Coordinates of C-alpha atoms in Angstrom, one line a residue:
M26 CA 132.1 275.7 39.0
T27 CA 135.7 275.0 39.7
L28 CA 137.8 278.0 40.7
P29 CA 140.8 278.6 38.4
I30 CA 142.9 279.3 41.5
G31 CA 144.1 277.1 44.4
G32 CA 145.5 277.1 47.9
L33 CA 144.9 280.0 50.1
A34 CA 143.2 282.0 47.3
R35 CA 140.6 279.3 46.8
R36 CA 139.9 279.1 50.5
L37 CA 139.4 282.9 50.8
V38 CA 137.1 283.0 47.7
S39 CA 135.2 280.0 48.9
N40 CA 134.7 281.6 52.3
G41 CA 133.3 284.7 50.6
L42 CA 136.1 286.9 51.9
L43 CA 137.3 287.7 48.4
N44 CA 136.1 287.5 44.9
E45 CA 138.0 286.0 41.9
A46 CA 138.6 289.4 40.3
Q47 CA 140.1 290.8 43.5
A48 CA 142.2 287.7 44.0
F49 CA 143.7 287.9 40.5
S50 CA 144.3 291.7 40.5
S51 CA 146.0 291.6 43.9
M52 CA 148.2 288.7 42.7
E53 CA 149.2 290.7 39.6
L54 CA 149.9 293.8 41.7
A55 CA 152.0 291.7 44.2
K56 CA 154.0 290.3 41.3
R57 CA 154.7 293.8 39.8
T58 CA 155.7 295.3 43.1
N59 CA 157.7 292.3 44.2
T60 CA 155.8 291.9 47.5
S61 CA 154.0 288.9 49.0
W62 CA 150.4 288.4 48.1
V63 CA 149.2 288.4 51.7
S64 CA 151.0 291.8 52.2
Q65 CA 149.2 293.1 49.2
L66 CA 145.8 292.0 50.5
V67 CA 146.4 293.7 53.8
A68 CA 147.9 296.9 52.3
G69 CA 145.0 297.1 49.9
K70 CA 142.6 296.7 52.9
L71 CA 140.8 293.9 51.1
I72 CA 141.0 291.6 54.2
D73 CA 142.3 292.4 57.7
S74 CA 145.5 290.6 58.8
R75 CA 143.8 288.7 61.6
T76 CA 141.3 287.0 59.3
I77 CA 144.0 286.1 56.8
A78 CA 146.2 284.6 59.5
Q79 CA 143.3 282.5 60.9
T80 CA 142.4 281.3 57.4
V81 CA 146.0 280.5 56.6
A82 CA 146.4 278.5 59.8
V83 CA 143.4 276.4 58.9
E84 CA 144.3 275.9 55.2
F85 CA 147.9 274.8 55.9
G86 CA 147.3 273.1 59.2
T87 CA 149.9 275.4 60.8
P88 CA 149.7 276.9 64.3
L89 CA 148.9 280.6 64.7
F90 CA 151.6 282.3 66.7
D91 CA 151.3 285.6 68.6
L92 CA 154.5 287.6 67.9
S93 CA 153.9 289.9 70.8
T94 CA 154.9 287.0 73.1
L95 CA 158.3 286.8 71.6
D96 CA 161.3 288.2 73.4
P97 CA 163.5 289.8 70.7
Q98 CA 166.6 289.2 72.8
Y99 CA 166.4 285.4 72.1
S100 CA 165.5 285.7 68.4
P101 CA 168.0 283.9 66.1
A102 CA 167.4 286.5 63.4
N103 CA 171.2 287.1 63.1
L104 CA 171.4 283.7 61.3
V105 CA 169.8 285.2 58.2
N106 CA 171.0 288.1 56.2
P107 CA 168.8 291.2 56.8
S108 CA 168.4 291.6 53.0
L109 CA 166.8 288.1 52.8
I110 CA 164.5 288.9 55.7
S111 CA 163.3 292.0 53.9
Q112 CA 163.1 290.4 50.5
H113 CA 161.1 287.4 51.6
H114 CA 159.1 288.9 54.5
M115 CA 160.0 286.2 56.9
L116 CA 161.6 286.5 60.4
P117 CA 163.5 283.7 62.3
I118 CA 161.9 283.4 65.8
Y119 CA 163.3 280.3 67.3
R120 CA 166.1 277.7 66.8
R121 CA 166.2 274.2 68.0
G122 CA 169.4 272.5 67.1
N123 CA 169.5 272.5 63.3
Q124 CA 165.8 273.4 63.0
L125 CA 164.9 277.1 62.3
F126 CA 161.4 278.3 62.8
L127 CA 160.3 281.3 60.6
A128 CA 157.4 283.6 61.3
V129 CA 155.5 284.0 58.0
S130 CA 152.2 285.4 56.8
D131 CA 152.2 283.3 53.6
P132 CA 153.6 279.8 54.1
A133 CA 152.9 279.0 50.4
N134 CA 156.0 281.0 49.5
L135 CA 158.2 277.9 49.1
T136 CA 160.8 279.8 47.0
A137 CA 161.6 282.0 50.0
L138 CA 161.6 279.1 52.5
N139 CA 164.0 277.1 50.2
E140 CA 166.3 280.1 49.8
I141 CA 166.6 280.6 53.5
K142 CA 167.1 276.9 54.0
F143 CA 170.0 277.1 51.4
H144 CA 171.7 280.1 53.0
T145 CA 171.5 278.8 56.6
G146 CA 172.0 275.1 55.9
M147 CA 169.2 274.4 58.4
T148 CA 165.8 272.7 58.3
V149 CA 163.2 275.5 58.2
D150 CA 159.6 275.3 59.4
A151 CA 156.9 278.0 58.9
V152 CA 154.9 279.5 61.8
V153 CA 151.9 281.6 60.8
V154 CA 151.6 285.1 62.3
E155 CA 149.5 288.1 61.5
E156 CA 150.8 290.2 58.6
E157 CA 150.7 293.5 60.4
E158 CA 152.6 292.0 63.4
L159 CA 155.2 290.5 61.1
T160 CA 155.7 293.8 59.2
L161 CA 156.3 295.7 62.5
A162 CA 158.7 293.0 63.8
I163 CA 160.7 293.0 60.6
E164 CA 160.9 296.8 60.6
R165 CA 162.1 296.8 64.2
F166 CA 164.8 294.2 63.3
I167 CA 166.0 296.2 60.3
E168 CA 166.1 299.4 62.3
Q169 CA 168.2 297.6 64.9
Q170 CA 170.6 296.3 62.3
E171 CA 170.9 299.7 60.7
S172 CA 171.5 301.5 64.0
S173 CA 174.2 298.9 64.8
E174 CA 176.0 299.5 61.5
K175 CA 175.7 303.2 61.9
A176 CA 177.2 302.9 65.4
V177 CA 180.2 300.9 64.0
C178 CA 180.7 303.5 61.2
E179 CA 180.6 306.4 63.8
L180 CA 183.1 304.6 66.0
H181 CA 185.4 304.2 63.0
E182 CA 185.2 307.8 61.9
M183 CA 184.7 309.8 65.1
N184 CA 184.8 308.1 68.5
L185 CA 187.6 305.5 68.2
E186 CA 188.8 306.2 71.7
E187 CA 185.4 305.3 73.1
L188 CA 185.2 301.7 71.8
K189 CA 184.0 299.3 74.4
F190 CA 186.7 296.8 75.3
E191 CA 186.3 294.3 78.1
I192 CA 189.6 294.9 80.0
D193 CA 190.7 295.1 83.6
L194 CA 193.6 297.4 84.4
D195 CA 193.6 297.0 88.2
E196 CA 196.9 295.0 88.4
E197 CA 198.9 297.1 85.9
T198 CA 201.6 299.6 87.0
D199 CA 200.7 303.3 86.8
Q200 CA 203.8 304.1 84.8
D201 CA 203.1 301.6 82.1
I202 CA 199.4 302.6 81.9
D203 CA 200.2 306.2 81.6
A204 CA 202.7 305.5 78.7
A205 CA 200.2 303.3 76.8
D206 CA 197.0 305.1 77.5
T207 CA 197.7 308.4 75.8
A208 CA 194.9 309.5 73.5
P209 CA 196.9 309.2 70.2
V210 CA 198.0 305.6 71.0
V211 CA 194.5 304.6 72.1
K212 CA 193.0 306.0 68.9
A213 CA 195.7 304.4 66.7
V214 CA 195.2 300.9 68.2
N215 CA 191.4 301.2 68.0
K216 CA 191.7 302.2 64.3
I217 CA 194.0 299.3 63.5
L218 CA 191.5 296.8 65.0
L219 CA 188.5 298.4 63.2
D220 CA 190.3 298.6 59.9
A221 CA 191.1 294.9 60.1
I222 CA 187.5 294.0 60.8
K223 CA 186.2 296.2 58.0
S224 CA 188.7 294.7 55.5
G225 CA 187.8 291.1 56.4
A226 CA 191.3 290.3 57.7
S227 CA 191.9 287.1 59.7
D228 CA 195.1 288.2 61.4
I229 CA 197.0 291.4 62.3
H230 CA 200.8 291.5 62.5
L231 CA 202.7 294.3 64.2
E232 CA 206.4 293.9 63.6
P233 CA 209.3 296.0 65.0
Y234 CA 212.6 296.1 63.2
E235 CA 215.8 298.1 63.7
K236 CA 214.6 301.3 62.0
T237 CA 211.1 300.6 60.9
Y238 CA 207.8 299.3 62.3
R239 CA 205.4 297.4 60.0
I240 CA 201.7 296.6 60.3
R241 CA 200.3 293.9 58.0
F242 CA 196.8 292.3 57.6
R243 CA 196.2 288.8 56.4
T244 CA 193.3 289.1 54.0
D245 CA 192.0 286.1 52.1
G246 CA 195.0 284.1 53.3
V247 CA 197.7 286.5 52.0
L248 CA 199.6 289.1 54.1
H249 CA 199.4 292.7 52.9
E250 CA 201.4 295.7 54.3
I251 CA 199.0 298.3 55.6
A252 CA 201.1 300.9 57.3
K253 CA 204.7 301.7 58.5
P254 CA 204.3 304.0 61.6
P255 CA 207.3 305.5 63.3
I256 CA 209.4 303.0 65.2
S257 CA 209.2 305.4 68.2
I258 CA 205.6 304.4 69.0
A259 CA 206.2 300.6 68.7
G260 CA 206.7 300.2 72.5
R261 CA 203.5 302.2 73.4
I262 CA 201.3 300.3 70.9
S263 CA 202.7 297.0 72.3
A264 CA 202.0 298.1 75.9
R265 CA 198.5 299.2 75.0
L266 CA 197.6 295.9 73.4
K267 CA 199.1 294.0 76.3
I268 CA 197.0 296.0 78.7
M269 CA 193.9 295.4 76.7
S270 CA 194.6 291.6 76.6
Q271 CA 195.5 291.5 80.3
M272 CA 199.1 290.4 79.9
D273 CA 202.0 291.3 82.2
I274 CA 203.3 294.4 80.4
S275 CA 206.5 294.5 82.5
E276 CA 207.5 291.1 81.0
R277 CA 209.2 291.4 77.6
R278 CA 211.5 288.4 77.6
I279 CA 209.1 285.6 77.1
P280 CA 206.1 284.9 74.8
Q281 CA 202.6 285.7 76.2
D282 CA 199.1 285.0 75.2
G283 CA 195.9 287.0 75.9
R284 CA 192.5 287.9 74.6
I285 CA 190.6 291.1 73.8
R286 CA 186.8 291.4 73.3
L287 CA 185.5 294.3 71.3
K288 CA 181.8 295.0 71.5
L289 CA 180.6 296.5 68.2
S290 CA 176.9 296.5 69.3
R291 CA 174.6 294.9 71.8
Q292 CA 174.2 291.9 69.5
R293 CA 177.7 291.6 68.1
S294 CA 181.1 291.3 69.5
I295 CA 184.5 290.3 68.1
D296 CA 187.3 288.5 69.9
F297 CA 191.0 288.9 69.3
R298 CA 193.4 286.2 70.3
V299 CA 196.7 288.0 71.1
S300 CA 200.2 286.5 71.0
T301 CA 203.5 288.3 71.7
L302 CA 207.0 287.1 70.7
P303 CA 210.2 288.7 71.8
T304 CA 212.4 289.5 68.8
L305 CA 215.7 291.2 68.3
W306 CA 214.2 294.7 68.0
G307 CA 211.2 294.4 70.3
E308 CA 208.0 292.4 70.7
K309 CA 206.2 291.2 67.6
I310 CA 202.4 291.0 68.2
V311 CA 200.0 288.9 66.2
L312 CA 196.2 289.1 66.7
R313 CA 193.9 286.4 65.3
I314 CA 190.4 287.9 64.7
L315 CA 187.6 285.5 65.9
D316 CA 184.1 286.4 64.6
P317 CA 181.4 284.1 66.1
S318 CA 179.1 284.7 63.1
Q319 CA 181.6 282.9 60.8
T320 CA 180.8 279.6 62.7
Q321 CA 177.1 279.9 61.9
L322 CA 177.3 279.7 58.1
G323 CA 175.6 276.4 57.8
V324 CA 177.0 273.3 56.2
D325 CA 175.8 274.4 52.7
S326 CA 178.1 277.4 52.9
L327 CA 181.3 275.5 53.7
G328 CA 182.0 274.7 50.1
F329 CA 181.6 270.9 50.0
E330 CA 180.7 269.2 46.7
K331 CA 177.3 267.5 47.0
S332 CA 178.8 264.0 47.5
Q333 CA 181.3 265.3 50.1
K334 CA 178.5 267.1 52.0
K335 CA 176.6 263.8 52.1
L336 CA 179.6 261.9 53.5
F337 CA 180.1 264.6 56.2
T338 CA 176.5 264.7 57.4
E339 CA 176.2 261.0 57.4
A340 CA 179.3 260.6 59.5
L341 CA 177.9 263.2 62.0
Q342 CA 174.7 261.2 62.4
K343 CA 176.6 258.1 63.6
T344 CA 176.6 257.5 67.4
Q345 CA 180.2 256.5 67.5
G346 CA 183.5 256.8 65.6
M347 CA 186.0 259.5 64.9
I348 CA 186.0 262.3 62.3
L349 CA 189.3 264.0 61.7
V350 CA 189.8 267.3 60.0
T351 CA 193.4 268.0 58.7
G352 CA 195.2 270.9 57.1
P353 CA 197.7 273.7 57.8
T354 CA 197.0 276.5 60.3
G355 CA 194.5 278.9 58.8
S356 CA 192.8 276.4 56.5
G357 CA 189.4 276.7 58.1
K358 CA 189.5 273.5 60.2
T359 CA 187.9 275.2 63.2
V360 CA 184.9 276.5 61.2
S361 CA 184.3 273.1 59.8
L362 CA 184.4 271.5 63.2
Y363 CA 182.2 274.2 64.7
T364 CA 179.7 273.8 61.9
G365 CA 179.5 270.1 62.6
L366 CA 179.0 270.8 66.3
G367 CA 176.2 273.2 65.3
L368 CA 174.4 270.4 63.5
L369 CA 174.8 268.1 66.5
N370 CA 173.9 270.7 69.1
T371 CA 170.5 269.7 70.3
A372 CA 168.9 269.2 73.7
H373 CA 169.2 265.5 73.4
R374 CA 173.0 265.4 73.2
N375 CA 175.7 266.1 75.7
I376 CA 178.6 267.7 73.9
S377 CA 182.0 268.6 75.4
T378 CA 185.1 270.1 73.8
A379 CA 188.7 270.4 74.9
E380 CA 190.4 273.3 73.1
D381 CA 193.6 275.3 73.3
P382 CA 192.5 278.0 73.1
V383 CA 188.7 278.1 73.0
E384 CA 188.2 280.3 70.0
I385 CA 184.4 280.8 69.8
N386 CA 181.9 280.5 72.6
L387 CA 179.1 278.1 71.7
E388 CA 175.8 278.1 73.6
G389 CA 174.7 274.6 74.7
I390 CA 178.2 273.1 74.5
N391 CA 180.6 272.4 77.4
Q392 CA 183.9 274.0 76.4
V393 CA 187.1 273.4 78.4
Q394 CA 190.1 275.7 78.0
I395 CA 193.3 273.6 78.2
N396 CA 195.8 274.9 80.7
T397 CA 199.0 272.8 80.8
R398 CA 200.5 275.1 83.6
T399 CA 197.9 273.8 86.0
G400 CA 198.0 270.2 84.7
L401 CA 194.9 270.4 82.6
G402 CA 196.1 268.9 79.4
F403 CA 194.1 267.2 76.6
A404 CA 194.6 263.7 78.0
T405 CA 193.5 264.7 81.5
T406 CA 190.4 266.5 80.1
L407 CA 189.4 263.6 77.9
R408 CA 189.6 261.2 80.8
A409 CA 187.3 263.6 82.7
F410 CA 184.9 263.8 79.7
L411 CA 184.4 260.0 79.7
R412 CA 183.1 260.2 83.3
Q413 CA 180.6 263.0 82.3
D414 CA 178.2 260.8 80.2
P415 CA 179.2 262.4 76.9
D416 CA 177.5 261.8 73.5
V417 CA 179.9 263.9 71.4
I418 CA 183.5 264.9 72.2
M419 CA 185.6 267.5 70.3
V420 CA 189.4 267.5 70.8
G421 CA 191.0 270.7 69.5
E422 CA 194.0 268.8 68.2
V423 CA 195.5 265.3 68.6
R424 CA 199.1 266.2 69.5
D425 CA 200.5 263.1 71.2
L426 CA 200.1 259.4 71.6
E427 CA 198.3 259.6 75.0
T428 CA 195.6 262.0 73.6
A429 CA 195.2 259.9 70.5
E430 CA 194.8 256.7 72.5
I431 CA 192.1 258.1 74.7
A432 CA 190.3 259.7 71.7
I433 CA 190.4 256.3 69.9
K434 CA 189.1 254.5 73.0
A435 CA 186.2 257.0 73.3
A436 CA 185.3 256.5 69.6
Q437 CA 185.2 252.7 70.2
T438 CA 183.0 252.9 73.2
G439 CA 179.9 254.6 72.0
H440 CA 181.0 258.2 71.5
L441 CA 181.3 260.4 68.5
V442 CA 184.7 262.1 68.5
L443 CA 185.7 265.1 66.3
S444 CA 189.3 266.4 66.2
T445 CA 192.0 268.0 64.0
L446 CA 195.5 266.9 62.9
H447 CA 198.2 268.7 61.0
T448 CA 198.9 266.7 57.9
N449 CA 198.9 267.6 54.2
S450 CA 196.2 265.2 53.0
A451 CA 193.5 262.9 54.3
P452 CA 195.5 259.6 53.6
E453 CA 198.5 261.1 55.4
A454 CA 196.4 261.5 58.6
V455 CA 196.0 257.8 58.8
T456 CA 199.7 257.1 58.5
R457 CA 200.5 259.9 61.0
L458 CA 198.3 258.2 63.7
L459 CA 199.9 254.8 62.9
N460 CA 203.4 256.4 63.3
M461 CA 202.3 257.8 66.6
G462 CA 201.9 254.3 67.8
I463 CA 198.1 253.7 67.4
P464 CA 197.5 249.9 66.7
A465 CA 196.3 249.5 63.1
Y466 CA 193.3 247.4 64.1
N467 CA 192.1 250.0 66.6
L468 CA 192.5 252.8 64.0
A469 CA 190.7 250.8 61.3
T470 CA 187.7 250.1 63.5
S471 CA 187.3 253.5 65.1
L472 CA 188.1 256.1 62.3
T473 CA 185.0 257.0 60.3
L474 CA 185.9 259.9 58.1
V475 CA 189.0 262.0 57.3
I476 CA 188.7 265.5 55.8
A477 CA 191.6 267.5 54.4
Q478 CA 191.0 271.1 53.5
R479 CA 192.5 274.3 52.1
L480 CA 191.1 277.9 51.7
A481 CA 191.5 279.3 48.2
R482 CA 191.0 283.0 47.3
R483 CA 187.7 283.5 45.6
L484 CA 187.6 285.4 42.3
C485 CA 185.9 288.8 42.4
G486 CA 182.5 288.5 40.8
H487 CA 182.8 292.1 39.4
C488 CA 186.0 291.8 37.5
K489 CA 186.9 288.2 36.8
E490 CA 187.6 287.6 33.1
I491 CA 187.3 284.4 31.0
T492 CA 190.7 283.2 29.8
T493 CA 191.6 280.5 27.3
L494 CA 194.3 278.1 28.2
P495 CA 196.0 275.7 25.8
E496 CA 194.8 272.1 26.0
K497 CA 198.3 270.9 26.5
L498 CA 198.7 273.1 29.6
L499 CA 195.4 271.8 31.0
K500 CA 196.6 268.2 30.5
E501 CA 199.9 269.1 32.3
E502 CA 197.9 270.5 35.2
G503 CA 196.1 267.2 35.6
V504 CA 192.9 268.0 34.0
T505 CA 191.4 265.0 32.2
E506 CA 190.4 265.0 28.5
Q507 CA 186.7 264.8 29.4
F508 CA 187.0 267.7 31.8
S509 CA 189.1 269.9 29.7
T510 CA 186.6 270.1 26.8
K511 CA 184.0 271.7 29.2
L512 CA 186.4 273.7 31.3
V513 CA 186.0 277.5 31.2
T514 CA 188.7 279.2 33.3
Y515 CA 188.8 282.7 34.7
R516 CA 191.6 285.0 35.7
A517 CA 191.9 287.7 38.3
T518 CA 192.1 291.3 37.1
G519 CA 191.4 293.6 40.0
C520 CA 188.9 296.4 40.6
K521 CA 187.6 298.7 43.4
H522 CA 185.5 295.9 44.9
C523 CA 188.4 293.5 45.6
R524 CA 192.1 293.1 46.2
N525 CA 194.1 292.0 43.2
G526 CA 191.1 290.3 41.6
Y527 CA 190.1 288.2 44.7
K528 CA 187.5 288.8 47.4
G529 CA 186.7 286.3 50.1
R530 CA 187.7 282.6 50.2
V531 CA 186.3 279.3 49.2
A532 CA 187.1 276.0 50.8
I533 CA 188.6 273.0 48.9
Y534 CA 188.0 269.6 50.5
E535 CA 189.3 266.1 50.3
V536 CA 186.8 263.8 52.1
V537 CA 187.8 260.2 52.5
P538 CA 185.5 257.7 54.4
I539 CA 187.1 254.7 56.0
T540 CA 185.5 252.0 53.8
E541 CA 186.1 248.3 54.2
A542 CA 188.8 248.4 51.5
V543 CA 190.6 251.3 53.2
S544 CA 190.3 249.5 56.6
R545 CA 192.0 246.4 55.1
I546 CA 194.9 248.7 53.8
I547 CA 195.2 250.2 57.3
I548 CA 195.3 246.7 59.0
R549 CA 198.1 245.5 56.7
N550 CA 200.0 248.8 57.5
G551 CA 199.6 250.2 54.0
N552 CA 201.0 253.7 53.4
S553 CA 199.2 256.9 52.4
L554 CA 199.8 256.3 48.7
D555 CA 197.9 253.0 48.9
I556 CA 195.0 254.8 50.7
A557 CA 195.0 257.6 48.2
E558 CA 194.9 255.2 45.3
Q559 CA 192.0 253.2 46.9
A560 CA 190.1 256.5 47.5
R561 CA 190.6 257.4 43.9
K562 CA 189.3 254.0 42.7
E563 CA 186.2 254.5 44.9
G564 CA 185.5 257.9 43.3
F565 CA 186.4 260.2 46.2
Y566 CA 187.9 263.6 45.2
S567 CA 191.5 264.4 46.0
L568 CA 192.4 267.9 47.0
R569 CA 193.7 268.5 43.5
R570 CA 190.5 267.3 41.9
S571 CA 188.4 269.4 44.2
A572 CA 190.5 272.5 43.4
L573 CA 190.0 271.9 39.7
L574 CA 186.2 271.6 40.2
K575 CA 186.3 275.1 41.9
V576 CA 188.2 276.4 38.9
A577 CA 185.6 274.9 36.5
Q578 CA 182.8 276.5 38.6
G579 CA 184.5 279.9 38.2
L580 CA 185.0 280.3 41.9
T581 CA 188.8 280.5 41.8
S582 CA 191.7 280.6 39.3
L583 CA 194.0 277.9 38.1
E584 CA 196.9 279.9 39.6
E585 CA 195.2 279.8 43.0
A586 CA 194.5 276.0 42.6
N587 CA 198.2 275.5 41.8
R588 CA 199.3 277.5 44.8
L589 CA 197.4 275.3 47.2
T590 CA 197.5 271.8 45.7

């Protein structure tokens, strides 16, 4: 008689560990309670977890792993949202490059594996463990996360003055420290930093004027005024921030740069890149918030269209050539580059980066902080890299001809080079390098891919509303006839969950590979318009087209697309 069940259930029944009635009833119960079938078997004491794990390992040909040998300190569980870990009953236990190993008790749950693969942008592999061990490990992880969140909440509400900042005050003058280290100022500065983190801000601006003092946060790419404290405390807030970022607080005549690290928990810390600027009425201070978790989103979370993602990942797999990411400051170039480096970061590659400044620390990558005062510029660092047996080189920004020439030479001699450039579009990046003085032939043979990007505000999923736009207006906005008949647009309204109808941001990309036809245009010194026209003929999306696709997908509004493209 053929059993009307398959996989693990068939094996358990065949081995006499379970009968068909028990198998079907436990499956139904698992479905009703939204739990895994293996969890239901163990909870119902139908089979012990050790026996199930051994059977699963044999049935799926997967090794059986002892979770007790795992050091939680090195677990990459922070790559996956805790809610997904609880929902799918899986726990990340090891990462190797772009490969993520998940501890599971039921490897047949392909839906869960695929969802985690989608959210992380990584290849996932199942490792079988005992159900009871897995349950305990997940409970410990969730408790750890909850205690961390509770700690942050308590710090925000009660113990702001006890936040753990990594600062060294040994070289500061006693008088300045006393002025800046009073309890109200300490508490005020700590609250500003925490409020910015909780609101998802990317930058904090503290601006003194003749009679007022203004604090603004840049949230979702737009500055918003948060508070206007008394002008009398401006100097003390400035001194406190300069102490924390290890600047010379007695120097107020020249710009300075520093860094602050805030430890929210044992597992999570946030960096602030601090810049001061002497103005007419005092020092303006801007803090850029750098969250390392934002660079571990995975390539699927960046916002590429399917065809654009394919072009990006294929370019990353090449052993030589140059990939350029262009766009204005704050357009997400760093996240795109770091995501690419994350995909390349394996034990088999030697990766070195030259950055000014180093924004996020990346384990397994050799990062060099550029320091022009000591003579350590981009060109000098790149020359040193070429003597260090590199496979992949990342240059924070191509700023001058000398840096560009060395980067092009590296791309031509068996190295993959990633860098950024400040231009408005991908075709303009090519003409910018030509204008710098790079020979057209060298550029055509070394450049592999150019990406231009912007960050658009994402419509709030709670309050966005469908809006009907006249067909004439859609045509004027550049929407084609074919596209306009299917286009459903939404508008921002605003609710308690968002700010003015927007929450978060979505990236808009223009991805242009250097094909043979584009190379011929470069060699004959064609301009950016020629390259853009050829890219359009070959079916590659412009920034405008990509923005309209995001509008069609309901991710952003037409107004936001118009603001950026």
